[in-house]
Short mmCIF file of C-alpha atoms and ligand atoms in Angstrom, two decimals:
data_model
loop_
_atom_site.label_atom_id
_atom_site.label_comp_id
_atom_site.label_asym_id
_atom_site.label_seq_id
_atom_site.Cartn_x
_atom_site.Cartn_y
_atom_site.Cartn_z
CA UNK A 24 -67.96 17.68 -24.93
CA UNK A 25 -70.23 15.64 -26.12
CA UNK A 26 -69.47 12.62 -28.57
CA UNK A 27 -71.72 12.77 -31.32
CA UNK A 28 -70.01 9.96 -33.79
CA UNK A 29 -67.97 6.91 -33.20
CA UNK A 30 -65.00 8.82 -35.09
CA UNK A 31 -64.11 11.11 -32.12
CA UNK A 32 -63.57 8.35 -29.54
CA UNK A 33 -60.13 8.03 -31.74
CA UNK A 34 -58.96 11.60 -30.58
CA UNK A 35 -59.58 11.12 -27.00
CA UNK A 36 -57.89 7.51 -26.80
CA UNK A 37 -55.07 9.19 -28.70
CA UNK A 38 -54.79 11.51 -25.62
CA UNK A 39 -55.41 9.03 -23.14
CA UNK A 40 -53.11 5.87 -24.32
CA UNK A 41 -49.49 5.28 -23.94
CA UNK A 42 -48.34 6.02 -27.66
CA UNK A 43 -46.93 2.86 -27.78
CA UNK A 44 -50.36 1.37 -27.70
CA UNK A 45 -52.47 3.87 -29.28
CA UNK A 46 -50.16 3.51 -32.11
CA UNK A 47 -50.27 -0.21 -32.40
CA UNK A 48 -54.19 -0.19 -32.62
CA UNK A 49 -54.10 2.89 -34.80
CA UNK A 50 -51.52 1.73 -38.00
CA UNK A 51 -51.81 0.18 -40.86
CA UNK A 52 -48.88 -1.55 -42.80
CA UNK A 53 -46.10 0.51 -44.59
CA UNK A 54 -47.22 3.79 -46.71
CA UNK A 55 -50.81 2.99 -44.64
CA UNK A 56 -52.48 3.80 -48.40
CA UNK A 57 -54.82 1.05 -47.37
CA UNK A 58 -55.71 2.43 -44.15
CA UNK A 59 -56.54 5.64 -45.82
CA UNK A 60 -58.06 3.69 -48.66
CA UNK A 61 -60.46 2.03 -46.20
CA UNK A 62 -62.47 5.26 -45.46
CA UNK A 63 -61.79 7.23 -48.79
CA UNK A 64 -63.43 4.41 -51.24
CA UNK A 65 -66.67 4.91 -48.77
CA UNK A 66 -67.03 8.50 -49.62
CA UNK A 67 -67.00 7.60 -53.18
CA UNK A 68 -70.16 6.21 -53.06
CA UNK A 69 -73.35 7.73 -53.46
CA UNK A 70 -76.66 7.72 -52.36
CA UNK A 71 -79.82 7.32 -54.52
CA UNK A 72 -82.23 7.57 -51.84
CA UNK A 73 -86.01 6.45 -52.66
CA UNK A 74 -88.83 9.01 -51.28
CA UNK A 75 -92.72 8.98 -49.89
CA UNK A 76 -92.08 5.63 -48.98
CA UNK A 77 -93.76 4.92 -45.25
CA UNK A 78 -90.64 4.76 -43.19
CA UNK A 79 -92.60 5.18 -39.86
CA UNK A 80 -91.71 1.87 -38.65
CA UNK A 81 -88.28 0.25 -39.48
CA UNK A 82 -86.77 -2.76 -38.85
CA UNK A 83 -82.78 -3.56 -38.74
CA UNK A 84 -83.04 -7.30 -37.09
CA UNK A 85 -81.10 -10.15 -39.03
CA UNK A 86 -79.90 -13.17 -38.60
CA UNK A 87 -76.17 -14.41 -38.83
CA UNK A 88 -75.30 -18.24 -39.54
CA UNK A 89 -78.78 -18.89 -38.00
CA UNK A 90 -78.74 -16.43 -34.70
CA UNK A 91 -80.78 -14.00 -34.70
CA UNK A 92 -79.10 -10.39 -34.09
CA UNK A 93 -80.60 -6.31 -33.85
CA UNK A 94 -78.23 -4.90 -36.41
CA UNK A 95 -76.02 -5.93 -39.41
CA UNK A 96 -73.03 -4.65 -37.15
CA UNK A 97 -70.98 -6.98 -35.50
CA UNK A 98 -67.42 -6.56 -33.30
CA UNK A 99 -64.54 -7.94 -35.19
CA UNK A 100 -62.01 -9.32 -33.42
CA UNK A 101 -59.18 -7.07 -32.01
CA UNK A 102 -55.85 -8.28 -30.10
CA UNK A 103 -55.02 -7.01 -26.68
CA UNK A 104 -58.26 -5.28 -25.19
CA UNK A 105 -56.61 -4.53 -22.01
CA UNK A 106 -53.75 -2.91 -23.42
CA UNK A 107 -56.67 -0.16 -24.19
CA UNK A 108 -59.04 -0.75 -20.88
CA UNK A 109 -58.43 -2.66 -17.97
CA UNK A 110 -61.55 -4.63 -18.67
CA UNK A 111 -60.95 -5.17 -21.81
CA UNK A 112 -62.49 -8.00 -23.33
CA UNK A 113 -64.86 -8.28 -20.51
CA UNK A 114 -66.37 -4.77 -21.14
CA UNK A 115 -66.59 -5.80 -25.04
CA UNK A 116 -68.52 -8.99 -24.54
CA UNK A 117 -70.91 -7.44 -21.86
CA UNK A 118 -71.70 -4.17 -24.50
CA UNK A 119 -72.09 -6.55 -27.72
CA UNK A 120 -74.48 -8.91 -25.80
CA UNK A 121 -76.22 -5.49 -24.41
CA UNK A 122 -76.83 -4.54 -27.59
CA UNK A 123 -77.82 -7.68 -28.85
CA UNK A 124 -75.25 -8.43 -31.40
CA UNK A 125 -71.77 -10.95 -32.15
CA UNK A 126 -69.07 -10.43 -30.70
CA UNK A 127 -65.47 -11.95 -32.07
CA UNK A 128 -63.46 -12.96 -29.43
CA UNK A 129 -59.49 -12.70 -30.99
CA UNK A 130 -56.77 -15.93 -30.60
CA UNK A 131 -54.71 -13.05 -29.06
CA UNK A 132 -57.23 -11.49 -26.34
CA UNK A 133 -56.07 -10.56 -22.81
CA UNK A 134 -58.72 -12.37 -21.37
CA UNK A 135 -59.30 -16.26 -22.08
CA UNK A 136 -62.67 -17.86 -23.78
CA UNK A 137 -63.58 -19.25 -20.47
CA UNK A 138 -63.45 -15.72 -18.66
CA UNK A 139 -65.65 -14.13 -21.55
CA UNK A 140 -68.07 -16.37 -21.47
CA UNK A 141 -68.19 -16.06 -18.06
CA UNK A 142 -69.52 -12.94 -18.58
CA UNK A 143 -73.18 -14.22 -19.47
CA UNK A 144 -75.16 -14.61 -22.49
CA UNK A 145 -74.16 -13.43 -25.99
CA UNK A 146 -73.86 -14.90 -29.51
CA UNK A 147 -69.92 -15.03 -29.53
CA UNK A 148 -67.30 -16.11 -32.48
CA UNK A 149 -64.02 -16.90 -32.06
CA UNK A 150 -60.97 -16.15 -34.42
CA UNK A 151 -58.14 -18.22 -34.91
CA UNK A 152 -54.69 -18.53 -35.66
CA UNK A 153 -53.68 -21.80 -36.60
CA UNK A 154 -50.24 -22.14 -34.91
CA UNK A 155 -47.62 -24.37 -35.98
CA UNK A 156 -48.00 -26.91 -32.92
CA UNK A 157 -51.35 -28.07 -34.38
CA UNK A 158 -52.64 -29.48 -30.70
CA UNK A 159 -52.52 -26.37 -29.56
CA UNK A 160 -55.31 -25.32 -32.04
CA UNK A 161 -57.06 -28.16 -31.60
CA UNK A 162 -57.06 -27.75 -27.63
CA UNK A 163 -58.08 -23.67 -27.83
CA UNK A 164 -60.97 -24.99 -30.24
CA UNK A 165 -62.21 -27.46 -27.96
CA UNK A 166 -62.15 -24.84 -25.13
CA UNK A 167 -64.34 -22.35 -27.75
CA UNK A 168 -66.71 -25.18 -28.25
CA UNK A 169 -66.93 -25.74 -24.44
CA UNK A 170 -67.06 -22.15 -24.05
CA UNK A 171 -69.88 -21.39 -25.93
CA UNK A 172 -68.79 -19.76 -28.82
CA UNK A 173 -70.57 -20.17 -32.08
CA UNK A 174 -68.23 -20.10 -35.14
CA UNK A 175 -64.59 -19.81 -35.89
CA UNK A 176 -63.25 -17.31 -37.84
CA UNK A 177 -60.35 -18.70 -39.59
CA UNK A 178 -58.00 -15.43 -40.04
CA UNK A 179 -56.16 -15.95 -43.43
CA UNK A 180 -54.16 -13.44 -44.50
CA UNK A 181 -51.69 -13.68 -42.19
CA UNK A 182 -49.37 -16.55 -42.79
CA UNK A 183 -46.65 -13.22 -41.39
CA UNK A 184 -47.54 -10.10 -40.00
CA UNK A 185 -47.61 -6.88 -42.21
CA UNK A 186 -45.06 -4.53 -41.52
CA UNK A 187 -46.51 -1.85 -39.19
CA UNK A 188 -43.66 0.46 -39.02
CA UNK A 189 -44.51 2.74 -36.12
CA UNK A 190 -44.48 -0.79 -33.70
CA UNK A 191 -40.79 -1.00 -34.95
CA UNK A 192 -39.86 2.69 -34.43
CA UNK A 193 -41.96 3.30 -31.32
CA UNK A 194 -38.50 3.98 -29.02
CA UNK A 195 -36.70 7.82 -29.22
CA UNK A 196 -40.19 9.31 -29.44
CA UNK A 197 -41.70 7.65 -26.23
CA UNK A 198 -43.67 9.92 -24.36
CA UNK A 199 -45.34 8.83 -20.95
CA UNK A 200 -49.10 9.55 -20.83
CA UNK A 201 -50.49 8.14 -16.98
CA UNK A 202 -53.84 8.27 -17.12
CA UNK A 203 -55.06 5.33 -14.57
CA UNK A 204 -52.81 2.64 -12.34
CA UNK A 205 -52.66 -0.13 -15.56
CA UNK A 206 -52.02 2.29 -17.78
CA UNK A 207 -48.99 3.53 -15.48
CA UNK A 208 -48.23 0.25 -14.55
CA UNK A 209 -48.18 -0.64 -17.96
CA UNK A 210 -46.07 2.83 -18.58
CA UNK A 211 -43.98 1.64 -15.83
CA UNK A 212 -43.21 -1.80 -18.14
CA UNK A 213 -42.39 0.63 -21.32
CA UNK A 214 -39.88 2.77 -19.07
CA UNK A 215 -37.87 -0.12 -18.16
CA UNK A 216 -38.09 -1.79 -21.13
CA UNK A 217 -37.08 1.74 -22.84
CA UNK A 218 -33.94 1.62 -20.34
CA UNK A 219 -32.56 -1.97 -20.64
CA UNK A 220 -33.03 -2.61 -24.31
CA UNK A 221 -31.77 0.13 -26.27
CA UNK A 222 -33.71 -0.94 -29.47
CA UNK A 223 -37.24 -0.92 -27.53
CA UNK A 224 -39.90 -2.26 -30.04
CA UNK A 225 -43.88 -3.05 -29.39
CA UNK A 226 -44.44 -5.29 -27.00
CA UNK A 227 -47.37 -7.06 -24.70
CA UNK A 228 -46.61 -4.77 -21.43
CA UNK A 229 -45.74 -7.67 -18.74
CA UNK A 230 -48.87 -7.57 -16.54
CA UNK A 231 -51.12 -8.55 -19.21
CA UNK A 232 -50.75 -12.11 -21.78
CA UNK A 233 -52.02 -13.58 -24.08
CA UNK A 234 -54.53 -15.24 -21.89
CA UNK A 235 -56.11 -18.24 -24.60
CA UNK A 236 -51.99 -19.30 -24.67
CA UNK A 237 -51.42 -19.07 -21.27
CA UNK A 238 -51.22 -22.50 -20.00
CA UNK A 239 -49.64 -23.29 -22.90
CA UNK A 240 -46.34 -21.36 -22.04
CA UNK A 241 -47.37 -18.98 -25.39
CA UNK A 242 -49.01 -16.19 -23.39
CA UNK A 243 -46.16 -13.54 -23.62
CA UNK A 244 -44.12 -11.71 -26.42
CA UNK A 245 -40.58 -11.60 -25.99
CA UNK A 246 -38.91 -8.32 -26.47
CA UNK A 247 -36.46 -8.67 -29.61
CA UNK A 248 -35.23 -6.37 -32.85
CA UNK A 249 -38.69 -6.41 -34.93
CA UNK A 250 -42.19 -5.66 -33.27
CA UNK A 251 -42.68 -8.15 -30.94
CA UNK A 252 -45.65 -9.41 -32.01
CA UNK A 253 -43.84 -9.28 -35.28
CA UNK A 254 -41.59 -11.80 -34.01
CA UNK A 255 -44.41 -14.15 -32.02
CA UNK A 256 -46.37 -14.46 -35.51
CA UNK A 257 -42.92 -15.66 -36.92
CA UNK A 258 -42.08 -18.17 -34.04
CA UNK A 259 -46.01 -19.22 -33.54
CA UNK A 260 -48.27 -19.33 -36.58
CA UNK A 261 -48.02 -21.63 -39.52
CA UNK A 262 -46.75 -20.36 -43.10
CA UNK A 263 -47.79 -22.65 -44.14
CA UNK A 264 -51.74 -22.69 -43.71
CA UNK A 265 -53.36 -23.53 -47.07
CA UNK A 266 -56.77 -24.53 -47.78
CA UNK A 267 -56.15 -28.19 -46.91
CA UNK A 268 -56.28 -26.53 -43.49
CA UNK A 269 -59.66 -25.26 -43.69
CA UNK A 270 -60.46 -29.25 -44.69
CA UNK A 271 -58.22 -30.25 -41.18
CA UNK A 272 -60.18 -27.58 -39.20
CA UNK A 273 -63.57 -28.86 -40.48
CA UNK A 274 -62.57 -32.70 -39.58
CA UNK A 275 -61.68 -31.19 -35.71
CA UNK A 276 -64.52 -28.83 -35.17
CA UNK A 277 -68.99 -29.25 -35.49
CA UNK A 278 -68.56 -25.09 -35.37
CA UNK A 279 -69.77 -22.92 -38.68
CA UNK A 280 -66.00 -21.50 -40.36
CA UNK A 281 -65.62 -18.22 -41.81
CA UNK A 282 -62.58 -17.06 -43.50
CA UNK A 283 -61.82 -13.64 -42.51
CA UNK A 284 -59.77 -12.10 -45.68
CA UNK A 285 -60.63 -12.88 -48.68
CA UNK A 286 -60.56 -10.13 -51.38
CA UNK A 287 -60.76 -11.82 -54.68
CA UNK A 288 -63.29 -14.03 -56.46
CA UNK A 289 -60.74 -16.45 -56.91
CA UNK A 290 -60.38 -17.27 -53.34
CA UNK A 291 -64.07 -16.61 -52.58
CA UNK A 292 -64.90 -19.13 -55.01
CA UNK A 293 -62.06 -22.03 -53.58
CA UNK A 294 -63.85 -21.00 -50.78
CA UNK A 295 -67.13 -21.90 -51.33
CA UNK A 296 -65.97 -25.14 -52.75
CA UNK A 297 -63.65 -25.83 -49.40
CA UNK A 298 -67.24 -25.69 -47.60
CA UNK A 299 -66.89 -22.79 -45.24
CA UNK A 300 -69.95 -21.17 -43.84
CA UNK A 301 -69.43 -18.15 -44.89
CA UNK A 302 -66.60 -15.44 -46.08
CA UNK A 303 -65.42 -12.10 -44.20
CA UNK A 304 -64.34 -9.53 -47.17
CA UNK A 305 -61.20 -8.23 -44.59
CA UNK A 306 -57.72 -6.38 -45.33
CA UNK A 307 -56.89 -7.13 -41.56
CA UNK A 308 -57.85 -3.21 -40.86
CA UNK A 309 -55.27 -2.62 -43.66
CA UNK A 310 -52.24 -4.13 -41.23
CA UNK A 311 -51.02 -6.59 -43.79
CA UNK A 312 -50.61 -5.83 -47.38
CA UNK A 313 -50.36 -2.53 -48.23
CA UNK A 314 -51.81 -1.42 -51.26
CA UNK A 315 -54.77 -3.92 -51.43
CA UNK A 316 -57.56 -2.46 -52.22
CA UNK A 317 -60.19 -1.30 -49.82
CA UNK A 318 -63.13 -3.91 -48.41
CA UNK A 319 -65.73 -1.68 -49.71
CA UNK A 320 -64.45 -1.77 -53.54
CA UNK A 321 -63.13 -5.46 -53.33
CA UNK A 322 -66.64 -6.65 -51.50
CA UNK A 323 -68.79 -6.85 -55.07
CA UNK A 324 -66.47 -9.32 -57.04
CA UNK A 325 -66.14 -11.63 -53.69
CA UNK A 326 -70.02 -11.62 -53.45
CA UNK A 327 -70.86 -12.26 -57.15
CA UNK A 328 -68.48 -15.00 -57.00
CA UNK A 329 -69.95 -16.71 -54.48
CA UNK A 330 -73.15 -16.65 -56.55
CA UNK A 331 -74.60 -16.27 -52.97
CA UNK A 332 -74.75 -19.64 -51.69
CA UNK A 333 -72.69 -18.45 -48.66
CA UNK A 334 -73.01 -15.04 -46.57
CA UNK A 335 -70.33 -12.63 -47.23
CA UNK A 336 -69.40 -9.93 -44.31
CA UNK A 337 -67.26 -6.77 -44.79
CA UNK A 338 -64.59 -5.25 -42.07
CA UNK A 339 -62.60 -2.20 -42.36
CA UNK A 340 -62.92 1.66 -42.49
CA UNK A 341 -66.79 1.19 -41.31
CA UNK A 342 -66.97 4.17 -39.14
CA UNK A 343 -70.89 5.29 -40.02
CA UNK A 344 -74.31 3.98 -40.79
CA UNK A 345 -74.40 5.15 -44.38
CA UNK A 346 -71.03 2.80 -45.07
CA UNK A 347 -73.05 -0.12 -42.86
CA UNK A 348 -75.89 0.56 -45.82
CA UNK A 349 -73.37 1.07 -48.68
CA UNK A 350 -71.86 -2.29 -47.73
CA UNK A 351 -75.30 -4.09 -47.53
CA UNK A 352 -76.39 -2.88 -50.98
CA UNK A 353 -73.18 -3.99 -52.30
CA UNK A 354 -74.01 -7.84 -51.24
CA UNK A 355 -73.01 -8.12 -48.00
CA UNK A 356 -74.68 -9.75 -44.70
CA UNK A 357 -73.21 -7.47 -42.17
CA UNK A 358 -70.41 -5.78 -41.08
CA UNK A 359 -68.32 -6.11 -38.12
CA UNK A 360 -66.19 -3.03 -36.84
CA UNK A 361 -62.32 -3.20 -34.78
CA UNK A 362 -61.09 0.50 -33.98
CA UNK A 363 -64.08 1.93 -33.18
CA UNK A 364 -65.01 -0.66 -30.53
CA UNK A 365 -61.03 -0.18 -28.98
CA UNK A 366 -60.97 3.41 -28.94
CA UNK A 367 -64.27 4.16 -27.10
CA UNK A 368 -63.42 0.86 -25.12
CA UNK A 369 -60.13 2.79 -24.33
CA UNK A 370 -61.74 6.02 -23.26
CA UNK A 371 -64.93 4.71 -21.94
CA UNK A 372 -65.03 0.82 -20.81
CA UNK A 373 -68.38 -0.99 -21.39
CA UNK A 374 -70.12 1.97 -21.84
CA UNK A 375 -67.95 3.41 -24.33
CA UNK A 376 -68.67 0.44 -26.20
CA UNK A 377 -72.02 0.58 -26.03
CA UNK A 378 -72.09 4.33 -27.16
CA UNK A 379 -70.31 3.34 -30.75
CA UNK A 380 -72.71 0.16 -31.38
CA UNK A 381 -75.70 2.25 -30.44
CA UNK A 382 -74.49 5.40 -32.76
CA UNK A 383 -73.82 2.88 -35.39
CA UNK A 384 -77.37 1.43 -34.89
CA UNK A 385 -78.68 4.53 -34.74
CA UNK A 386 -77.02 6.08 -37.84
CA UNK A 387 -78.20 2.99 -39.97
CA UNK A 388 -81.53 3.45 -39.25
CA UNK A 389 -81.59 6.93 -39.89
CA UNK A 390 -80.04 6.51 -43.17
CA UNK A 391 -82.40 3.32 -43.91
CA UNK A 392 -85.27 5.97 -43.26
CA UNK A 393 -84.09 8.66 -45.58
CA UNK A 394 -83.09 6.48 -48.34
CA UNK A 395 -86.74 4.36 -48.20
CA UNK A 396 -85.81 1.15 -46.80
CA UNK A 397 -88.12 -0.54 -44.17
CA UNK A 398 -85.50 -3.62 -43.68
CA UNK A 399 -82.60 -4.79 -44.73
CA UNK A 400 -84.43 -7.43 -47.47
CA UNK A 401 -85.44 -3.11 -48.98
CA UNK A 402 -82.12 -2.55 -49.59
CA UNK A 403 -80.78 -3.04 -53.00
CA UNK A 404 -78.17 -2.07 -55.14
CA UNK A 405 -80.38 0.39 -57.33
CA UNK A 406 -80.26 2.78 -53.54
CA UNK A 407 -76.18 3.30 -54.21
CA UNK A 408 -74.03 4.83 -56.80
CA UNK A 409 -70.42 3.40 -57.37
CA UNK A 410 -67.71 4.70 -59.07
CA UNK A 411 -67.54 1.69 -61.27
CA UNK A 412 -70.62 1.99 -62.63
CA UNK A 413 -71.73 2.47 -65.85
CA UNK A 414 -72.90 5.86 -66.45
CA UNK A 415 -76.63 6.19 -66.07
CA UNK A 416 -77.16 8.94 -68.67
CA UNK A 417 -74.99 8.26 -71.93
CA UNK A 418 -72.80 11.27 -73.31
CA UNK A 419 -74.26 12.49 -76.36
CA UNK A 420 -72.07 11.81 -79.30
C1 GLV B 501 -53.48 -8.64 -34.87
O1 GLV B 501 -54.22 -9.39 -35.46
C2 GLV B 501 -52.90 -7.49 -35.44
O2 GLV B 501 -53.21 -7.21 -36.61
O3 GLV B 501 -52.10 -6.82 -34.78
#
């Protein structure tokens, strides 16, 4: 069958992964009302599409913090590619720099900043965790520097992880899927797991780690009572981040910072003042606080706040080209997109990967080109309709 939009690679990984893993990629935190949220606020907003307007040529090129890039669609950054495809992060790197776009390299990849970069050329970011130990930050932002990467993005909503409760059920409902050796041998891990620990939660299956840590004896998750990674966020990161932080990171580090999730204008605007390069309108793909509102409907306030002296970027429920152009004529620089790059990474490798960023491309332009937009500078806010709006005709009294 073929796929015809980035949305059915979810099915197939669904079939393909262990459930343990499909369903830590796939949840969101609690009720998962943001998750939903995510995709539902899109379809809320409408089109008001411009016509006879010479759309024969079109151009979707931007830059991003000075690098030039093909589309306003960038990777986010996603733990634990390998869990999904034994290339993992290798695969990701080579189809982002294929298709000539960023891609975010996570704190928590299976594969190290060294062995992605060693994959060639490519405008990549990296996204940090600021652990308690604060030389171990400082040493895995050296090695991004070294490595090649461009910018860090500073993940801040995340000072403990969100409570994802199918990672802390996942145990009388396991159900083997083999679909390829790591996948089995990974399936292999679960089963004994499954057998010695009676209370079985997520976990990093033992042949992969947490490669950026590895050297610094913080590669693995140990099994315990909560999620696993539940319990590594608790031991690891640093409660106590504030924005005096950002201040630390920009004393240690020459590399552009972006915050990735922000969702008011209060914290846009400390933002702006704390001198960051730019802000990433995020609600962690809806994995932290449930009931936060979705990117799409929060990404207007953050961008009028910053009275756009700094770029703001939008993550979360982006799953077609009309929410890539919805999000643009709301204010923002770009998007950048998680599940859809893991789930056709899961069923496909590199060239699944490629496949969503090309659809994604490929729906954009289409819906630049039926809408009357030439480039990105064409669209404007006057091309959507939001829910919020004012209504354009007033009721008669
Ligand atoms: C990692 O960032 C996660 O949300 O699981």
């Amino acid at each position: 069958m073929e796929i015809t939009n980035v949305m059915e690679y979810e099915a197939l990984a669904k079939e393909k992964l262990p459930k343990m893993i499909y369903d830590y990629y796939a949840s969101g935190a609690e009720d998962q009302w943001t998750l939903m949220e995510n995709r539902n606020a899109f379809s809320r907003i409408l089109f008001r599409p411009r016509i006879l307007i010479d759309v024969s040529k079109i151009d979707m090129t931007t830059t991003v913090l000075g690098f030039k890039i093909s589309m306003p669609i960038m990777v986010a950054p996603t733990a634990m590619q390998k869990m999904a495809h034994p290339d993992g992060e290798y695969a990701t790197a080579r189809a982002s720099a294929a298709a000539g776009t960023i891609m975010t390299l996570s704190s928590w990849a299976t594969s190290s900043v060294e062995e992605v970069a060693s994959t060639g050329p490519g405008v990549r970011f990296f996204q940090l965790y600021v652990y308690k130990d604060r030389s171990v930050v400082t040493q895995l932002v050296k090695r991004a520097e070294k490595a090649g990467f461009k910018a860090i993005v500073l993940t801040v909503d995340t000072p403990r992880l969100g409570r994802r409760e199918s990672d802390i059920k996942n145990r009388s409902n396991h159900r083997l899927q083999i679909t390829n050796l790591p996948l089995f041998i990974a399936s292999i891990t679960e089963l004994t797991c499954f057998l010695n620990v009676p209370s079985y939660r997520f976990v990093l299956p033992q042949n992969l780690s947490l490669k950026n840590f590895d050297g610094l004896n913080l590669g693995k998750l140990d099994k315990t009572d909560d999620s696993g990674l539940a319990s590594y966020v608790a031991g690891q990161v640093d409660r106590s981040l504030s924005w005096k932080d950002v201040k630390w990171l920009k004393s240690i580090t020459p590399l552009p910072i972006l915050v990735k999730g922000v969702l008011t204008a209060e914290d846009a605007r400390i933002a702006v003042q704390s001198g960051v390069a730019g802000i990433i309108v995020s609600n962690h793909g809806a994995r932290q606080l449930d009931y936060v509102p979705a990117t799409i409907t929060a990404l207007e306030e953050v961008v009028e706040a910053t009275q756009r002296r700094v770029p703001v970027f939008l993550d979360g429920g982006v799953r077609r080209g009309t929410d890539v152009f919805k999000a643009l004529a709301l204010g923002a620089s770009g998007v950048f997109i998680g599940r859809p790059v893991i789930f056709s990474l899961a069923v496909d490798g590199e060239a699944g990967v490629r496949k969503t960023l090309q659809m994604l491309h490929d729906e954009l332009e289409l819906t630049m080109a039926l809408s009357g937009c030439r480039s990105l500078a064409e669209i404007t806010r006057n091309h959507i309709v939001a829910p919020w709006d004012p209504p354009r005709i007033a009721p008669k009294l």
